[in-house]
Amino acid sequence: MASAGSFGRLSLLLALSLCSALASTVPGEAPRRFWIEGDAFWKDGARFQIVGGDVHYFRIVPEYWKDRLLRAKALGLNTIQTYVPWNLHEPEPQSWEFKGFADIESYLRLAQELEMLVMLRVGPYICGEWDLGGFPPWLLTIEPALKLRSSDSTYLFLVERWWRVLLPKVAPLLYENGGPIIMVQIENEFGSFGDDKNYLHYLVQLARRYLGNDIVLYTTDGGTTNTLKNGAILQDDVFAAVDFSTGDDPWPIFRLQKKYNLPGKSAPLSAEFYTGWLTHWGESIATTTASSTAKALKSILCRNGSAVLYMAHGGTNFGFYNGANTGQTEFEYKADLTSYDYDAPIKEHGDVHNPKYKALRRVIHECTGTPLHPLPADIERASYGLVKLQKVASFFDIFDKICDPLKVAVSEQPLSMELTGQMFGFLLYVSEYQGKGPYSILSIPKVHDRAQVFVSCSLDDVRNQIYAGVIERWSSKTLQIPTLNCSSNIRLSILVENMGRVNYGPYIFDQKGILSTVEIDGVTLHHWKMYPLSFNLLDNLSKFQPIQQITDARASKVSSHGGSQTKLRDLSFYLNGNSEEPEFYEGHFHIDSNSTIKDTFISFRGWNKGVAFVNNFNIGRFWPVMGPQCALYVPAPILRSGDNIVVIFELHVPNPERTINLVKDPDFTCGPNR
């Protein structure tokens, strides 16, 4: 007897066949078809050259999707490539998000409306300098631990459950069904990670089940023998594309590519042509010259090769979604900036009046003969000037108010953030010990990623904290703590920040929080309480509206109009004295009318490290003392006429003037050496 699932799949296949038949039988029109033959791409009976670019919907406020796509089209692109981050769409198990930033179907239809094709990178792993490479962090809570990107049966079950939701949404938008999607990518650069061919074969079978056999499936791997050998799926007739450094000669790599495709099925394609590069905190901003980038692109396009610019437009890692990288060990940790400008031709704020955009546009027109589409009108930016901020609360005044008491975890040993249900942001760990001698030595061998340490007498008010220092993942040092003159035990409070999960390489299974024992003078501490902090719960303190993450299903528009004028400053809690304690600050600026609402940047020069919110929207992390990013991008749709509210969670020492500056232009000149 056939199962209900079998009937569902049969119905889906019949529906797809009907859609395909209808799309191909319109009187007077040739059948819609995209395929590879004679080592070339073909579309509707004619050879086709892909001139594409990555533009990620989840890094752009939805109100600007059309603007950024129009700028990509004016660059000369005919195809848009985008990842689909699983963690954006399934933030909790079987809790699906497809609105606001996550409204992928609207984004794909918009691309079609603008007469652009789409290459869709459905993962399940995407990399992309995105938290955990796009995997939902709740995967890290499953026992026994999953083997991500493998044939692990539990992992594959969860992938199928996710694709069972995603792929039926994608299927009607395939090119042969009348939509814009010409190709769908399986996994991403798997050849740089492993060689589990059974895993790749399974993904292909799963994709074909929902998308049919006509869609061109593809992989993307580095242009080396080893990566292509491990990542290509030639036996399943999956097209193997390549990527490589911009300075490399592409054509020997394209010849190598042919060995990993079926005969006649190796159209030369650089699926990631790098227009720039990523930047971590503490580094100088990565840049490439316009002339060298244009020259490299010309060497592909003018010989009838195809290329996808990575990135055409980078965008922004809003909220807590930035990724991170490691070196030879997991302790060599480097988190990505909030900005994902990537030195792309279309800048983070949409600017196209730069040498790289002009040079690439000129090369694309010269090599392909594509007509030059007019540039969209500039998006105006405004300097709203200095904004004075007031301290409204110290962290220890209110931490219990921004933590749901039902979610406080108790354990003999510290738990990871994920096991407490805290997938992003901050977790406070609290325990006690007996102080002996003039000081004690604190050791946390494994903390992900950055721990601020405080001590107080356990019988004193929790607000009377003394700052002891910081322990960081990348230094893993011990910390000397002064012994307090207490009649009771000493309370140890450790605030741990998740700075972004690793998105690439062997250490991708990147749990956050305290992942080892905690020792004082060699003695292991027990009896821990863990407080997951939610900025959504700030409204528990007053009628202040909750700050929302970009995946909130209710936030189909990112701005929040109206609401109470009661602010955090109404709190009656204030701490006397410790300048190193995390604190909340609030400021206001006024915009006269809708006509004067424009993009802006908030400069955090003089501040230390923290997170910023504008009108309840998390615009990202700032860390000007580390640099190089000094200012965070604030798109106009986040702003509103009238009163605009900025809330800053500063982890250390505020700007002495307690001001921020709203300026027109980005700034990447901060840091200790600048």
XYZ file of C-alpha atoms in Angstrom:
674
model
C 0.000 0.000 0.000
C 1.290 3.461 -0.869
C 1.949 5.770 2.078
C 0.417 9.228 2.494
C 3.891 10.635 1.803
C 4.007 8.733 -1.491
C 0.649 10.135 -2.548
C 1.890 13.621 -1.632
C 5.008 13.222 -3.747
C 2.970 11.791 -6.633
C 0.586 14.756 -6.482
C 3.519 17.152 -6.456
C 5.125 15.485 -9.480
C 1.822 15.562 -11.387
C 1.429 19.244 -10.565
C 4.950 19.976 -11.754
C 4.354 18.066 -14.979
C 1.175 20.050 -15.577
C 2.954 23.362 -14.891
C 5.718 22.359 -17.280
C 3.235 21.340 -19.948
C 1.314 24.588 -19.628
C 4.516 26.640 -19.721
C 5.703 24.906 -22.879
C 2.476 24.979 -24.864
C 1.712 28.673 -25.030
C 0.765 29.313 -28.692
C 3.485 31.062 -30.671
C 6.150 30.680 -27.974
C 9.119 28.313 -27.838
C 9.243 25.981 -24.828
C 10.995 27.475 -21.803
C 14.120 25.447 -21.274
C 17.604 25.929 -19.851
C 20.281 23.284 -20.352
C 23.976 22.562 -21.002
C 25.172 21.124 -24.290
C 28.341 21.365 -26.347
C 30.140 22.799 -23.299
C 27.843 25.823 -23.356
C 24.700 27.053 -21.637
C 21.523 27.172 -23.716
C 18.276 28.998 -23.040
C 15.190 28.650 -25.223
C 17.183 27.345 -28.180
C 20.001 29.918 -28.101
C 23.449 29.914 -26.515
C 23.510 31.810 -23.252
C 26.311 33.441 -21.286
C 25.756 33.773 -17.544
C 26.806 37.187 -16.289
C 25.680 36.942 -12.717
C 26.200 38.282 -9.244
C 25.434 37.291 -5.675
C 22.854 39.560 -4.024
C 21.581 38.005 -0.783
C 18.009 38.863 0.187
C 18.705 38.281 3.892
C 21.391 41.001 3.988
C 19.147 43.748 2.604
C 16.037 45.325 4.112
C 13.134 44.103 1.948
C 12.199 47.653 0.977
C 15.542 47.862 -0.862
C 15.431 44.527 -2.694
C 14.210 46.117 -5.909
C 16.730 48.945 -5.737
C 19.693 46.588 -5.317
C 18.501 44.288 -8.103
C 18.071 47.250 -10.452
C 21.637 48.337 -9.684
C 22.812 44.807 -10.455
C 20.916 44.871 -13.729
C 22.392 48.247 -14.635
C 25.829 46.727 -14.031
C 25.046 44.386 -16.927
C 24.076 41.278 -14.983
C 21.439 38.916 -16.350
C 21.433 36.504 -13.402
C 21.224 36.804 -9.626
C 22.671 34.173 -7.328
C 21.613 33.857 -3.698
C 22.024 31.480 -0.813
C 19.083 30.241 1.248
C 20.118 30.244 4.943
C 18.368 27.441 6.778
C 18.755 29.201 10.151
C 16.751 32.205 8.942
C 13.809 30.055 7.873
C 13.712 27.492 10.702
C 14.929 29.390 13.800
C 13.293 26.771 16.026
C 12.490 23.179 15.077
C 9.531 23.154 12.686
C 8.866 26.845 13.268
C 8.949 28.223 9.748
C 9.707 31.838 8.781
C 8.931 33.138 5.290
C 7.989 36.764 5.944
C 9.920 40.015 6.022
C 13.622 39.353 5.480
C 12.769 35.683 5.009
C 10.210 36.165 2.203
C 12.292 34.383 -0.385
C 9.393 33.791 -2.767
C 8.741 37.527 -3.078
C 12.427 38.115 -3.707
C 12.548 35.519 -6.484
C 9.394 36.875 -8.104
C 10.860 40.362 -7.963
C 13.950 39.143 -9.795
C 11.706 37.699 -12.491
C 9.695 40.899 -12.693
C 12.967 42.703 -13.426
C 13.761 40.107 -16.123
C 16.654 38.550 -14.244
C 17.363 34.838 -13.930
C 18.279 33.156 -10.649
C 20.864 30.621 -9.517
C 19.612 29.345 -6.167
C 22.020 27.955 -3.550
C 19.764 25.913 -1.279
C 22.514 24.364 0.859
C 21.757 22.891 3.321
C 25.206 24.303 4.139
C 25.969 27.696 2.581
C 29.115 29.120 4.286
C 28.666 32.734 3.140
C 30.250 34.339 6.241
C 26.883 33.641 7.887
C 26.419 32.205 11.378
C 27.153 28.444 11.420
C 27.262 28.421 7.617
C 23.475 28.764 7.580
C 22.752 25.802 9.835
C 20.205 26.427 12.620
C 22.106 26.449 15.934
C 19.545 24.149 17.531
C 21.183 21.369 15.512
C 24.025 21.635 18.040
C 21.724 20.528 20.886
C 20.902 17.096 19.465
C 22.359 14.043 21.213
C 24.324 12.162 20.163
C 26.036 15.071 18.430
C 25.220 15.364 14.742
C 27.895 14.975 12.124
C 27.065 18.005 10.020
C 27.562 17.768 6.254
C 27.620 13.972 6.303
C 25.531 10.837 5.844
C 24.585 10.918 9.528
C 21.011 9.575 9.433
C 19.611 12.048 11.972
C 21.184 14.963 10.140
C 19.763 13.730 6.819
C 16.310 13.361 8.372
C 16.407 17.025 9.450
C 17.689 18.144 6.049
C 14.829 16.311 4.361
C 12.317 17.865 6.759
C 13.678 21.327 5.858
C 13.777 20.720 2.107
C 10.286 19.227 2.264
C 9.164 22.733 3.200
C 11.553 24.787 1.053
C 11.686 22.958 -2.259
C 7.928 22.882 -2.956
C 8.036 26.678 -2.615
C 10.893 26.757 -5.125
C 9.460 24.297 -7.659
C 6.833 26.624 -9.222
C 9.587 29.208 -9.724
C 11.840 26.971 -11.810
C 12.511 28.233 -15.320
C 10.704 25.381 -17.057
C 7.663 26.116 -14.875
C 7.578 29.767 -15.887
C 9.822 31.108 -13.126
C 13.320 32.656 -13.020
C 15.388 29.798 -11.505
C 17.721 28.267 -14.074
C 20.026 26.335 -11.730
C 19.962 24.999 -8.154
C 23.164 24.414 -6.214
C 23.745 21.331 -4.070
C 25.720 21.987 -0.848
C 28.611 24.462 -1.191
C 32.339 23.902 -1.685
C 32.003 20.443 -0.187
C 35.295 19.400 -1.772
C 37.095 21.681 0.688
C 35.458 19.886 3.617
C 35.120 16.159 2.980
C 34.597 13.329 0.509
C 31.312 11.732 1.631
C 29.831 10.983 -1.785
C 26.863 9.148 -0.286
C 25.836 12.405 1.356
C 26.028 14.288 -1.931
C 24.137 11.555 -3.812
C 21.396 11.708 -1.188
C 21.024 15.477 -1.605
C 20.763 15.071 -5.379
C 18.045 12.438 -5.053
C 16.165 14.626 -2.583
C 16.383 17.664 -4.845
C 15.205 15.694 -7.872
C 12.269 14.329 -5.881
C 10.880 17.821 -5.377
C 12.283 19.703 -8.371
C 12.132 17.092 -11.112
C 14.798 15.934 -13.543
C 14.878 18.921 -15.901
C 16.395 21.504 -13.561
C 20.179 21.928 -13.848
C 21.718 21.025 -10.501
C 25.234 22.276 -9.836
C 28.072 22.226 -7.338
C 30.681 24.887 -6.686
C 34.205 23.938 -5.641
C 37.678 25.372 -5.690
C 39.481 24.939 -8.983
C 41.889 22.204 -7.874
C 42.045 18.488 -8.549
C 41.465 17.575 -4.910
C 38.477 19.845 -4.304
C 36.782 18.877 -7.564
C 37.441 15.192 -6.958
C 35.790 15.397 -3.539
C 32.975 17.787 -4.380
C 31.846 16.971 -7.928
C 28.904 14.596 -8.464
C 29.534 13.606 -12.078
C 27.731 10.246 -11.754
C 24.451 12.053 -11.047
C 24.807 14.447 -13.996
C 25.321 17.408 -11.667
C 27.151 20.293 -13.288
C 30.457 21.102 -11.562
C 31.249 24.825 -11.484
C 34.486 26.240 -10.087
C 35.776 29.193 -8.139
C 39.347 30.444 -7.786
C 41.381 33.471 -6.839
C 40.783 36.513 -9.001
C 44.435 36.670 -10.019
C 44.515 33.090 -11.312
C 44.470 32.304 -15.032
C 40.902 30.954 -15.426
C 41.298 28.880 -18.554
C 43.586 26.100 -17.248
C 41.074 25.760 -14.394
C 38.171 25.589 -16.834
C 40.027 22.808 -18.669
C 40.398 20.975 -15.346
C 36.688 21.531 -14.717
C 35.882 19.477 -17.845
C 37.335 16.355 -16.234
C 34.621 16.487 -13.587
C 31.655 16.990 -15.912
C 30.048 14.655 -18.404
C 31.193 15.048 -22.045
C 29.748 18.237 -23.513
C 28.388 19.326 -20.111
C 31.224 21.604 -18.957
C 30.298 25.194 -19.766
C 33.128 27.315 -18.285
C 31.690 29.021 -15.198
C 33.326 30.781 -12.285
C 30.419 30.551 -9.828
C 32.237 32.844 -7.381
C 34.242 35.532 -9.145
C 35.630 37.514 -6.215
C 35.104 41.256 -6.472
C 36.559 41.740 -3.013
C 36.999 39.775 0.199
C 35.700 39.416 3.730
C 37.118 41.271 6.732
C 37.370 40.234 10.388
C 37.431 42.492 13.413
C 40.983 43.641 14.064
C 42.073 43.524 10.416
C 42.485 46.240 7.829
C 39.538 46.434 5.484
C 40.008 44.055 2.537
C 40.092 45.805 -0.834
C 40.938 44.973 -4.431
C 41.608 47.445 -7.200
C 39.038 48.207 -9.858
C 41.529 47.705 -12.674
C 42.750 44.258 -11.574
C 39.208 43.029 -10.928
C 37.992 44.274 -14.307
C 40.982 42.739 -16.086
C 40.324 39.348 -14.492
C 36.636 39.453 -15.400
C 37.469 40.425 -18.974
C 39.705 37.360 -19.326
C 36.593 35.210 -18.725
C 33.768 37.081 -20.403
C 35.552 38.141 -23.586
C 36.340 34.491 -24.309
C 32.684 33.479 -23.862
C 33.140 32.132 -20.356
C 30.528 32.774 -17.669
C 31.017 34.319 -14.264
C 29.037 35.185 -11.137
C 30.361 38.121 -9.156
C 30.828 37.315 -5.469
C 29.669 39.753 -4.330
C 27.767 42.049 -6.701
C 26.306 43.629 -3.576
C 27.352 42.477 -0.123
C 24.882 44.136 2.222
C 24.889 43.904 6.008
C 25.051 41.224 8.702
C 22.220 42.702 10.744
C 21.531 41.373 14.226
C 23.717 38.502 15.442
C 24.041 36.641 12.122
C 27.676 37.326 11.215
C 29.909 34.294 10.824
C 33.508 33.682 11.838
C 36.617 31.780 10.821
C 39.357 29.848 12.575
C 42.984 29.080 11.862
C 44.795 25.814 12.529
C 42.948 25.399 15.831
C 39.497 26.410 17.018
C 41.120 28.932 19.363
C 42.416 30.971 16.420
C 39.019 32.598 16.152
C 38.150 35.680 14.103
C 34.626 37.066 13.876
C 33.342 38.852 10.776
C 32.327 42.487 10.732
C 28.735 43.667 10.843
C 29.267 45.204 7.415
C 29.384 42.776 4.498
C 30.339 45.466 2.011
C 32.958 43.032 0.628
C 34.440 45.854 -1.477
C 31.739 44.878 -3.984
C 30.853 47.163 -6.927
C 27.475 47.966 -5.341
C 28.428 49.249 -1.910
C 26.719 48.325 1.353
C 24.553 51.447 1.111
C 23.861 50.988 -2.619
C 26.442 53.415 -4.014
C 27.492 52.723 -7.614
C 29.530 55.864 -8.212
C 32.830 54.134 -7.602
C 35.678 52.991 -9.870
C 34.970 49.263 -9.465
C 31.323 49.496 -10.548
C 32.225 51.639 -13.538
C 35.114 49.380 -14.612
C 33.109 46.149 -14.357
C 30.134 47.692 -16.141
C 32.402 48.779 -18.973
C 33.966 45.287 -19.287
C 30.591 43.514 -19.243
C 29.279 45.797 -21.988
C 32.463 45.387 -24.052
C 32.572 41.580 -23.799
C 28.880 40.736 -24.081
C 27.376 43.632 -25.998
C 24.703 43.923 -23.294
C 22.872 47.248 -23.619
C 23.652 49.629 -20.794
C 20.559 49.940 -18.637
C 20.104 53.306 -16.933
C 21.243 53.578 -13.348
C 18.524 53.882 -10.700
C 18.292 57.206 -8.928
C 20.685 57.582 -6.028
C 19.411 56.720 -2.572
C 20.046 59.864 -0.598
C 21.882 59.831 2.701
C 21.661 62.298 5.550
C 23.822 63.482 8.425
C 21.508 63.876 11.383
C 24.397 65.034 13.560
C 25.390 64.410 17.154
C 22.969 62.602 19.438
C 23.416 62.786 23.195
C 22.832 59.491 25.017
C 21.808 58.937 28.602
C 22.589 55.941 30.714
C 19.274 54.275 31.482
C 20.363 51.151 33.323
C 23.379 49.119 34.300
C 23.337 45.520 33.215
C 23.180 44.041 36.710
C 20.303 46.367 37.545
C 18.082 44.710 35.012
C 19.529 41.381 33.907
C 16.808 39.470 35.733
C 14.202 41.635 33.969
C 15.500 40.801 30.500
C 15.620 37.101 31.244
C 12.515 34.939 31.222
C 12.545 33.259 34.677
C 11.114 30.114 33.118
C 14.236 29.822 30.957
C 16.820 30.120 33.732
C 18.867 26.910 33.688
C 20.390 25.197 36.718
C 23.175 22.654 36.384
C 26.138 21.215 38.254
C 28.386 22.144 35.306
C 28.082 25.068 32.913
C 25.860 24.350 29.920
C 26.405 25.588 26.391
C 24.274 28.496 25.246
C 22.393 26.237 22.885
C 21.403 23.799 25.646
C 19.849 26.668 27.599
C 17.877 27.699 24.505
C 19.986 30.827 23.980
C 20.902 30.630 20.304
C 22.322 34.141 19.853
C 23.631 37.036 21.912
C 24.577 36.719 25.576
C 24.326 34.292 28.486
C 25.090 35.083 32.138
C 26.661 32.296 34.234
C 26.558 32.589 38.050
C 28.163 30.424 40.734
C 29.864 30.862 44.140
C 33.166 29.989 45.788
C 35.082 30.588 48.998
C 37.796 33.201 48.741
C 41.210 32.416 50.222
C 44.316 34.558 50.278
C 44.680 38.003 48.679
C 43.540 36.810 45.269
C 42.411 33.756 43.319
C 43.175 32.438 39.824
C 40.222 31.830 37.521
C 40.623 29.357 34.662
C 38.098 28.713 31.873
C 39.936 26.497 29.347
C 37.198 26.716 26.735
C 34.949 29.729 26.368
C 33.147 30.660 23.140
C 33.698 33.471 22.617
C 34.295 36.272 25.085
C 33.686 36.295 28.841
C 33.467 39.346 31.118
C 34.083 38.379 34.720
C 32.580 40.036 37.846
C 32.675 39.210 41.541
C 30.631 40.296 44.559
C 29.756 39.059 48.007
C 26.950 36.548 47.692
C 24.866 38.163 50.426
C 25.174 41.625 48.894
C 22.805 43.066 46.353
C 23.577 41.587 42.943
C 24.132 45.115 41.664
C 27.296 45.551 43.716
C 29.612 43.916 41.214
C 33.362 44.386 40.838
C 34.797 43.954 37.369
C 37.658 41.430 37.293
C 38.576 41.255 33.593
C 38.003 39.397 30.338
C 38.802 35.881 29.152
C 38.696 35.453 25.373
C 38.552 32.376 23.204
C 41.600 33.430 21.221
C 43.817 33.972 24.293
C 42.417 31.441 26.830
C 44.446 33.021 29.604
C 43.810 32.663 33.308
C 42.559 35.639 35.255
C 43.658 36.937 38.647
C 40.646 37.858 40.788
C 40.855 39.894 44.001
C 39.489 38.215 47.101
C 36.694 40.265 48.632
C 36.223 40.762 52.344
C 32.973 38.858 52.513
C 31.194 37.277 55.460
C 29.758 34.868 52.920
C 30.871 33.167 49.739
C 31.987 35.164 46.717
C 29.535 35.299 43.839
C 31.156 34.789 40.412
C 29.218 36.239 37.455
C 30.437 35.582 33.904
C 28.757 37.311 30.971
C 29.570 35.389 27.776
C 29.058 36.851 24.314
C 28.447 34.663 21.282
C 30.326 36.672 18.642
C 29.202 34.571 15.675
C 29.586 30.890 14.894
C 32.295 29.520 12.648
C 30.956 29.136 9.105
C 33.831 27.404 7.318
C 36.332 24.638 7.898
C 36.730 21.674 10.263
C 35.551 23.520 13.398
C 32.096 24.380 12.125
C 30.438 22.485 15.017
C 30.766 25.671 17.041
C 28.810 25.622 20.287
C 28.790 28.812 22.325
C 29.168 29.722 25.983
C 31.330 27.994 28.603
C 32.229 24.572 27.200
C 34.590 23.362 29.930
C 34.846 23.282 33.680
C 35.485 26.543 35.517
C 38.213 26.425 38.138
C 39.196 28.722 40.984
C 42.711 27.953 42.258
C 42.499 24.538 40.628
C 39.164 23.631 42.231
C 36.205 23.001 39.909
C 33.146 25.146 40.584
C 29.697 23.548 40.649
C 26.082 24.662 41.098
C 25.596 27.048 38.179
C 22.676 29.223 37.239
C 22.477 30.411 33.641
C 20.407 33.403 32.584
C 19.625 33.691 28.846
C 19.261 37.364 27.982
C 16.555 38.448 25.565
C 16.385 41.968 24.253
C 12.832 41.095 23.266
C 12.007 41.190 26.968
C 12.985 44.786 27.572
C 9.279 45.584 27.505
C 8.946 43.712 30.799
C 10.630 46.685 32.430
C 8.226 49.253 31.082
C 6.030 49.660 28.049
C 9.122 49.997 25.878
C 8.509 48.041 22.677
C 10.472 44.794 22.358
C 13.562 44.791 20.201
C 13.066 42.221 17.476
C 15.383 40.067 15.445
C 15.075 40.136 11.671
C 13.430 36.695 11.586
C 10.431 37.781 13.654
C 7.411 36.636 11.659
C 5.500 39.690 12.827
C 8.075 42.072 11.371
C 7.102 41.977 7.713
C 8.272 45.586 7.695
C 11.361 46.425 9.675
C 10.240 49.814 10.947
C 8.024 50.077 14.025
C 5.686 53.051 14.024
C 3.841 54.470 16.979
C 3.880 52.865 20.396
C 4.621 54.013 23.882
C 6.997 56.856 24.624
C 7.914 55.261 27.948
C 11.635 54.512 27.778
C 14.268 52.480 29.548
C 15.269 55.577 31.480
C 12.042 55.217 33.492
C 13.775 52.444 35.399
C 14.569 53.254 38.966
C 17.688 51.079 39.110
C 21.087 52.703 38.959
C 24.513 51.382 39.866
C 27.027 53.455 41.781
C 30.297 53.343 40.223
C 31.813 50.544 38.172
C 32.770 51.980 34.775
C 33.581 48.543 33.312
C 30.106 47.143 33.862
C 27.883 46.701 30.776
C 25.305 49.448 30.554
C 22.319 50.487 28.468
C 22.225 53.942 26.883
C 19.460 55.651 25.011
C 19.321 58.617 22.662
C 16.759 60.306 20.438
C 16.832 62.203 17.189
C 13.980 63.853 15.337
C 13.136 63.641 11.634
C 10.702 66.320 10.527
C 8.786 64.469 7.819
C 8.727 61.382 5.621
C 10.453 63.338 2.859
C 13.520 63.815 5.044
C 13.906 60.157 6.067
C 17.176 59.031 4.483
C 19.887 56.426 4.930
C 22.507 57.229 7.514
C 25.422 55.710 9.419
C 25.948 55.771 13.173
C 29.555 56.501 14.080
C 30.647 54.822 17.307
C 34.036 56.502 17.597
C 34.976 56.765 21.250
C 32.814 53.818 22.274
C 34.192 50.381 23.105
C 32.169 47.287 22.184
C 28.523 46.377 22.076
C 25.267 46.097 20.157
C 23.058 48.876 18.798
C 19.319 49.073 18.157
C 17.434 51.696 16.166
C 13.668 51.828 16.643
C 13.812 48.313 18.114
C 15.769 46.906 15.152
C 19.140 45.269 15.838
C 21.522 46.992 13.392
C 24.471 44.919 14.568
C 27.653 44.879 16.625
C 30.092 47.749 17.035
C 33.721 47.423 18.204
C 35.621 50.550 17.205
C 38.521 49.930 19.602
C 39.264 46.811 17.550
C 38.187 48.192 14.155
C 38.295 48.583 11.279
C 34.539 49.323 11.176
C 33.605 52.510 13.000
C 30.051 53.124 11.777
C 26.963 50.936 11.330
C 24.624 51.304 8.374
C 21.051 52.433 9.100
C 18.756 52.058 6.057
C 15.974 54.619 5.784
C 13.149 52.032 6.102
C 14.231 51.475 9.716
C 13.686 55.175 10.462
C 10.433 57.123 10.838
C 9.216 60.680 10.919
C 9.184 62.167 14.387
C 11.082 60.602 17.269
C 13.703 57.937 16.533
C 15.218 55.931 19.364
C 18.741 54.541 19.560
C 19.525 52.019 22.323
C 23.116 50.926 22.895
C 24.263 47.991 24.981
C 27.866 49.002 25.764
C 29.892 46.166 27.280
C 32.721 48.255 28.701
C 33.407 51.980 28.799
C 31.145 54.488 27.022
C 32.243 57.396 24.910
C 33.306 60.075 27.434
C 30.970 62.544 25.728
C 28.216 59.931 25.582
C 27.393 60.927 22.038
C 27.018 59.161 18.737
C 27.240 60.870 15.373
C 24.818 60.160 12.532
C 26.830 60.709 9.373
C 26.432 60.266 5.604
C 29.365 58.008 4.875
C 30.725 54.668 6.124
C 33.989 54.685 8.037
C 36.510 51.835 8.164
C 39.379 53.616 9.884
C 38.994 52.566 13.531
C 41.185 50.306 15.604
C 44.288 50.298 17.782
C 46.649 51.048 14.896
C 44.571 53.784 13.311
